XYZ file of C-alpha atoms in Angstrom:
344
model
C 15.638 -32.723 -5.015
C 13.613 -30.170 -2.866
C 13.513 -26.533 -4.404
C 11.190 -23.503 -4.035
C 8.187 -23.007 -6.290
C 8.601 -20.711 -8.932
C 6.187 -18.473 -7.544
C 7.454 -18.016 -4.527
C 10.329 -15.690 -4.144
C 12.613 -15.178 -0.299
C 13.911 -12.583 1.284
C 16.737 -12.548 3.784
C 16.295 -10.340 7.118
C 19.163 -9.862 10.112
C 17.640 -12.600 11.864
C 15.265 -14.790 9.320
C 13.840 -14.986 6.281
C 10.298 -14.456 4.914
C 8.702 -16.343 1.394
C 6.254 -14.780 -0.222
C 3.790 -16.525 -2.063
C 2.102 -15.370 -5.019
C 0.011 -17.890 -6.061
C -1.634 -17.515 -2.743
C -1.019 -14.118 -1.235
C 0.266 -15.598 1.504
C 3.924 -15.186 3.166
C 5.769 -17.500 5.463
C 9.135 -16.989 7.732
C 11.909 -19.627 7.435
C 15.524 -19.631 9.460
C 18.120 -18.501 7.953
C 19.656 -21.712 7.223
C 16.520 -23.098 5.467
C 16.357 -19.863 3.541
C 19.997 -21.071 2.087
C 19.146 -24.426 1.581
C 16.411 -23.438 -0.792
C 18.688 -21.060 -2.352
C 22.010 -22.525 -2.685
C 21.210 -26.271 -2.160
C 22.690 -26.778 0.740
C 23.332 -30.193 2.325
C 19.953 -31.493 4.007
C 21.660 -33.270 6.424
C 22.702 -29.833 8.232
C 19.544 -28.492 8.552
C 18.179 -28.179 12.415
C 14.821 -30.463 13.315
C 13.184 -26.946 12.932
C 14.131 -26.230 9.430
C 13.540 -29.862 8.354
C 9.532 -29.815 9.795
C 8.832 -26.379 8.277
C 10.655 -27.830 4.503
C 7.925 -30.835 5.189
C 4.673 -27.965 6.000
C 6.082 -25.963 2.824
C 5.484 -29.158 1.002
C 2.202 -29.755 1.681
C 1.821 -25.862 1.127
C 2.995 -26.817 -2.395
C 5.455 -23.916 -1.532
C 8.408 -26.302 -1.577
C 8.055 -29.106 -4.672
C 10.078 -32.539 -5.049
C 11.546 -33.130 -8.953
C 13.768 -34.731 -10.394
C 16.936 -32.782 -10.778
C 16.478 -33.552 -14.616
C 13.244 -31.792 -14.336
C 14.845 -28.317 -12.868
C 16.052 -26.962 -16.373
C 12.010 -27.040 -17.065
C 11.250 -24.659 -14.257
C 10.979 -21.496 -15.402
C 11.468 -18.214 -12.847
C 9.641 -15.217 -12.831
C 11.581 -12.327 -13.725
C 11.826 -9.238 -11.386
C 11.538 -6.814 -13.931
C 8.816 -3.967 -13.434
C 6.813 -1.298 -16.018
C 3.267 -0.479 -16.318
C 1.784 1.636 -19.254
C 0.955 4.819 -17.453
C 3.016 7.874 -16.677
C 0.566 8.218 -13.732
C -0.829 4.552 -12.121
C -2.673 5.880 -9.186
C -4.114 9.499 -7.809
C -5.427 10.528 -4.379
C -7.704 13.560 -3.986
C -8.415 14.473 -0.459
C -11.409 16.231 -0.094
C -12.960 18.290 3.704
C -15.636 20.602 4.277
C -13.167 23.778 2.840
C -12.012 22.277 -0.165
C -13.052 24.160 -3.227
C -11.082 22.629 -6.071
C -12.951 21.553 -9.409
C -13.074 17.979 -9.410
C -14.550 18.046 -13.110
C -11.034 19.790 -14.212
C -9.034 17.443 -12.569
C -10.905 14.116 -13.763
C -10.291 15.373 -16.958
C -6.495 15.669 -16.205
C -6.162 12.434 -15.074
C -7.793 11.630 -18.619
C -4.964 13.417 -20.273
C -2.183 11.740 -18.433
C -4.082 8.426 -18.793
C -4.407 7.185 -14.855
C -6.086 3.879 -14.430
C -6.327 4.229 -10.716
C -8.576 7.126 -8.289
C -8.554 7.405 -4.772
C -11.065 9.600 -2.952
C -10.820 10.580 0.379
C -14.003 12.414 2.046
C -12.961 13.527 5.930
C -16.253 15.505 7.290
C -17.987 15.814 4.825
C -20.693 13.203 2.686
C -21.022 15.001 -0.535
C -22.831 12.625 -3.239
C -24.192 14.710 -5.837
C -20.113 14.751 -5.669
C -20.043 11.373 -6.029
C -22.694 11.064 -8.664
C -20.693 13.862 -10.780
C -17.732 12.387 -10.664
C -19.388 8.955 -11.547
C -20.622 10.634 -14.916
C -16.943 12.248 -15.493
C -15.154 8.973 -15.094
C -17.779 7.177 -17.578
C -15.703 8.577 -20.163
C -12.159 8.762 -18.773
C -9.039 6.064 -19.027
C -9.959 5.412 -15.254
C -10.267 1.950 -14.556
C -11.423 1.419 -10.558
C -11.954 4.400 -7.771
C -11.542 3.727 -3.958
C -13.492 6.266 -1.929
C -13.178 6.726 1.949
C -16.253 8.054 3.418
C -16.895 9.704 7.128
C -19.604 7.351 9.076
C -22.722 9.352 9.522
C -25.729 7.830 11.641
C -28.268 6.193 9.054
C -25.243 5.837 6.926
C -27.216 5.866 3.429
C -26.150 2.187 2.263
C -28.648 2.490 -0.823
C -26.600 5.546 -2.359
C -23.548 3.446 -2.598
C -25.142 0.691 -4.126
C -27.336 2.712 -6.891
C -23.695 4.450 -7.042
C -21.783 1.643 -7.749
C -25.069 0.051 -9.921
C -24.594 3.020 -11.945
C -20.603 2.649 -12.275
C -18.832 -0.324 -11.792
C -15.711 1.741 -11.699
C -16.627 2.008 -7.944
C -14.738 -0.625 -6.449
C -14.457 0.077 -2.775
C -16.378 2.204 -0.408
C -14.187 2.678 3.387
C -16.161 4.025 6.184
C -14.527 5.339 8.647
C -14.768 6.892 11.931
C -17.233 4.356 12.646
C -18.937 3.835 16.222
C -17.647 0.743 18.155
C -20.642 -0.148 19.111
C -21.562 -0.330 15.299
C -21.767 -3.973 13.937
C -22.346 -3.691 9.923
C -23.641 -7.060 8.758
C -21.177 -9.036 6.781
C -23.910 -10.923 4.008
C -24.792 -7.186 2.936
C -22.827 -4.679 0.895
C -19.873 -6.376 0.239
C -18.144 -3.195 -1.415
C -18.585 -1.846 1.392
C -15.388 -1.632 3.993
C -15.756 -0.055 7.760
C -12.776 1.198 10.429
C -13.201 1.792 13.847
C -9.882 4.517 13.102
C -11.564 8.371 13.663
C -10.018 9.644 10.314
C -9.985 13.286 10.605
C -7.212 14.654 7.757
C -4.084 13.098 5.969
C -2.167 12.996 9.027
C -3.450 9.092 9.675
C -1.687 8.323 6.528
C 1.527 6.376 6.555
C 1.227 3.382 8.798
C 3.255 0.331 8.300
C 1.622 -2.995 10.069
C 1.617 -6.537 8.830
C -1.888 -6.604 8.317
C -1.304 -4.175 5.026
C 1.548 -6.304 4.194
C 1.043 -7.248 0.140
C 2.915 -10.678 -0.766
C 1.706 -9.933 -4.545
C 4.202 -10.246 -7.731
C 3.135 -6.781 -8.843
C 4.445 -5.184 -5.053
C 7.077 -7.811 -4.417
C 8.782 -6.632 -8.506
C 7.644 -3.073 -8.053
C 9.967 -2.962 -4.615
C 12.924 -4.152 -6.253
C 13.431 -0.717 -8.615
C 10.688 1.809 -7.019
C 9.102 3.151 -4.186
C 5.752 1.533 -3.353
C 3.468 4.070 -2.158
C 4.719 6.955 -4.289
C 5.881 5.467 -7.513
C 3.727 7.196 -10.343
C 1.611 8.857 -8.043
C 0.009 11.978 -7.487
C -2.152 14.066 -5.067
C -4.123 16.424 -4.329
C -4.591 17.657 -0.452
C -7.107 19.112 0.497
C -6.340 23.026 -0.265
C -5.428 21.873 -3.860
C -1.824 21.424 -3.441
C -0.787 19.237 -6.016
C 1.906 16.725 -4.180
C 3.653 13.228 -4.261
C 1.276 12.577 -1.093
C -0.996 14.666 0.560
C 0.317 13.944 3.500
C 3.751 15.174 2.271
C 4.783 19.472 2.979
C 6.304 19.904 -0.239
C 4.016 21.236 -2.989
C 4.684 21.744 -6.419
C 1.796 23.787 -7.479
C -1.532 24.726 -6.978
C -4.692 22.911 -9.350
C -6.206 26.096 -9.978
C -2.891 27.465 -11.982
C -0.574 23.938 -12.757
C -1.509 21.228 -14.655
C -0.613 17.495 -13.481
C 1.121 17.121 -16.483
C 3.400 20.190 -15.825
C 4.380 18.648 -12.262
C 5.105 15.048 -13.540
C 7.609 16.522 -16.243
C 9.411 17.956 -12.903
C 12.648 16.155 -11.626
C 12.023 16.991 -8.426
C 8.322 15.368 -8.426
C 9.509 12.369 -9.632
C 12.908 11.711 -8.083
C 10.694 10.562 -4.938
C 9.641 7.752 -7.034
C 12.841 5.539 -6.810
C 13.341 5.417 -3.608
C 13.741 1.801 -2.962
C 13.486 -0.401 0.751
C 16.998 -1.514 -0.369
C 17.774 2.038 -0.081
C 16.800 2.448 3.228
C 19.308 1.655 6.375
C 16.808 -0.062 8.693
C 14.280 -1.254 5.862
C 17.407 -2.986 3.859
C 17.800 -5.367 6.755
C 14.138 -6.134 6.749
C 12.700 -9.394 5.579
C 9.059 -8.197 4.719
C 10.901 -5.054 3.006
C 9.198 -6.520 -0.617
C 5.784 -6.686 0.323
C 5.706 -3.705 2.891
C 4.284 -0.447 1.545
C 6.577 2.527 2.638
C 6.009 5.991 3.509
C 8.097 9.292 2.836
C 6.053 11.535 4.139
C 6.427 10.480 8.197
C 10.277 10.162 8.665
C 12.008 9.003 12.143
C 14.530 11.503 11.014
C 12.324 14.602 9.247
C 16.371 15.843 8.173
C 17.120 12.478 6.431
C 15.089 11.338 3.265
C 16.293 8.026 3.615
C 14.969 7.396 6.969
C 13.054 4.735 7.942
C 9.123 5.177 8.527
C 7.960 6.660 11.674
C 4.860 4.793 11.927
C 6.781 1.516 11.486
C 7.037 -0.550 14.841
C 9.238 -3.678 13.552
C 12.632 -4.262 14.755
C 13.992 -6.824 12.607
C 16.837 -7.470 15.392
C 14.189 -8.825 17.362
C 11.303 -9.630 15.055
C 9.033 -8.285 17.158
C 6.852 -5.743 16.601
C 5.656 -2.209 19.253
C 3.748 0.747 19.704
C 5.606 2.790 17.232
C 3.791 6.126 19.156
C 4.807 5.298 22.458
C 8.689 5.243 21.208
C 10.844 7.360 23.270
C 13.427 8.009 20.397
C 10.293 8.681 17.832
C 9.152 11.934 20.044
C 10.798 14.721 18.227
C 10.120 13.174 15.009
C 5.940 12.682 16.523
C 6.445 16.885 17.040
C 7.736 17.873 14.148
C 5.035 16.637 12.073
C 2.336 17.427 14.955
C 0.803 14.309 15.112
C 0.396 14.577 18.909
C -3.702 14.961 17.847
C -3.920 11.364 16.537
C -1.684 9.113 18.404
């Protein structure tokens, strides 16, 4: 008998199916039919020429296995069940040329909630006796990895990051963005080092939803089945010191300099964002890549409606095809109420 590997899971669309792979963060569309067969053992002899030459590539993909049927009690599944050990998984702290928060304070917050995860977002401004500072704070804090997105300067100083990240291996990614397209970084050298073409000027580029940041990983694909997946147990600061569920999000629920984080994640309202599921959502429920898409509450096509789908999501999945999101007629009063006019 033919059946799916254990660690591959599907999910069922309007108009097809997609199987994410986890053993090799990879994911792979199927009809409809095929996507039963798997599931429900279906007869074989039904299945279209189509469906019967993708079940043979999924074979050699070692995505679909042959067994005995006496073997199938031996298979075990993976359960769908989700937790992590923090009350707090993952921060952002945006960061421009007016902020005047204490980052010091606030590393030490994160310490207190226990936060594993730091993202650092830099828009005009390349601070690193910042950096270094918050380097020697983090030494001796519960986090585990930081992400920070820098602004491309000319002479970008490469050998910063690296005695940076020599000094603290906690540095795990450096994004440069803004970057000329006439640049060409060379791919043997810094390979912590990321670079984006995208002029990143403030939060407002936040929020997009394309394949290419499409996760087929067990820790997104079990996360999506109970929480949201860009705001579960997180939070932010913007760039004023608002502390948020996303900077990119308008509702605050305190300022740094007179809230602590720990106050705001006690708060229903903070955390009721949090559970928002893709199964919740009326166009993202018929979605097949809706368990290994990353969603976004803070751009809405309907600002009124918090169950709305994403405005900077372009699939239809009654076509399958993908558009310009931004060139959407029926997305334009959605584009003006959150004034994004500047970066589209």
């Amino acid at each position: 008998m033919k059946i799916l590997a254990t660690n591959c899971k599907i999910t069922k669309g309007l108009q097809r199916a997609c199987i994410s792979d986890f053993q090799h963060q990879e994911f792979w569309f199927i009809p409809l039919e095929l996507a039963a067969f798997l599931e429900y053992k279906k007869d074989y002899s039904e299945l279209s020429k189509l469906s019967v030459d993708l079940l043979q590539k999924l074979e050699l993909l070692d995505v679909v296995l042959e067994i005995d049927s006496s073997d199938k009690n031996f298979m075990i599944e993976i359960p769908l069940d989700f937790d992590v050990p923090y009350h707090i998984s993952n921060a952002i702290l945006d960061y421009n040329e007016t902020s005047t928060y204490n980052f010091k304070n606030i590393l030490h917050q994160l310490k207190e909630i226990n936060c594993p995860h730091l993202e650092i977002r830099f828009y005009d401004v390349l601070d690193f006796l910042l950096l270094y500072s918050i380097s020697e704070v983090s030494k001796n804090s519960t986090i585990e990895s930081i992400d920070v997105y820098l602004p491309y300067e000319t002479h970008f100083p490469y050998k910063k990051l690296e005695m940076l990240r020599a000094n603290n291996l906690r540095f795990r990614w450096f994004f440069i963005h803004s970057v000329p397209l006439e640049f060409t970084p060379k791919k043997e050298e810094h390979q912590f080092v990321k670079h984006t073409n995208q002029v990143i000027t403030d939060q407002g580029h936040c929020g997009a939803v394309h394949y290419f940041y499409f996760e087929p990983h067990i820790s997104v694909f079990t996360e999506s089945q109970h929480h949201n997946t860009c705001l579960n147990r997180k939070i932010s600061i913007d760039t004023d010191g608002n502390i948020k569920n996303c900077p990119s999000m308008q509702q605050s629920f305190g300022h740094i300099s007179n809230t602590t984080l720990e106050e705001v994640i006690k708060n229903p309202a903070f955390t009721k964002m949090w559970d928002i599921k893709k199964d919740d959502i009326d166009k993202c429920k018929t979605c097949e890549f809706r368990h290994i898409c990353t969603d976004c509450r803070a751009y809405l096509e309907n600002p009124d409606d918090l169950y709305a789908a994403p405005l900077k999501c372009g699939y239809n999945p009654e076509t399958c095809e993908w558009e310009e999101w931004s060139t959407n007629p029926l997305k334009e009063k959605a584009i003006e109420y959150y004034q994004l006019q500047s970066i589209l």
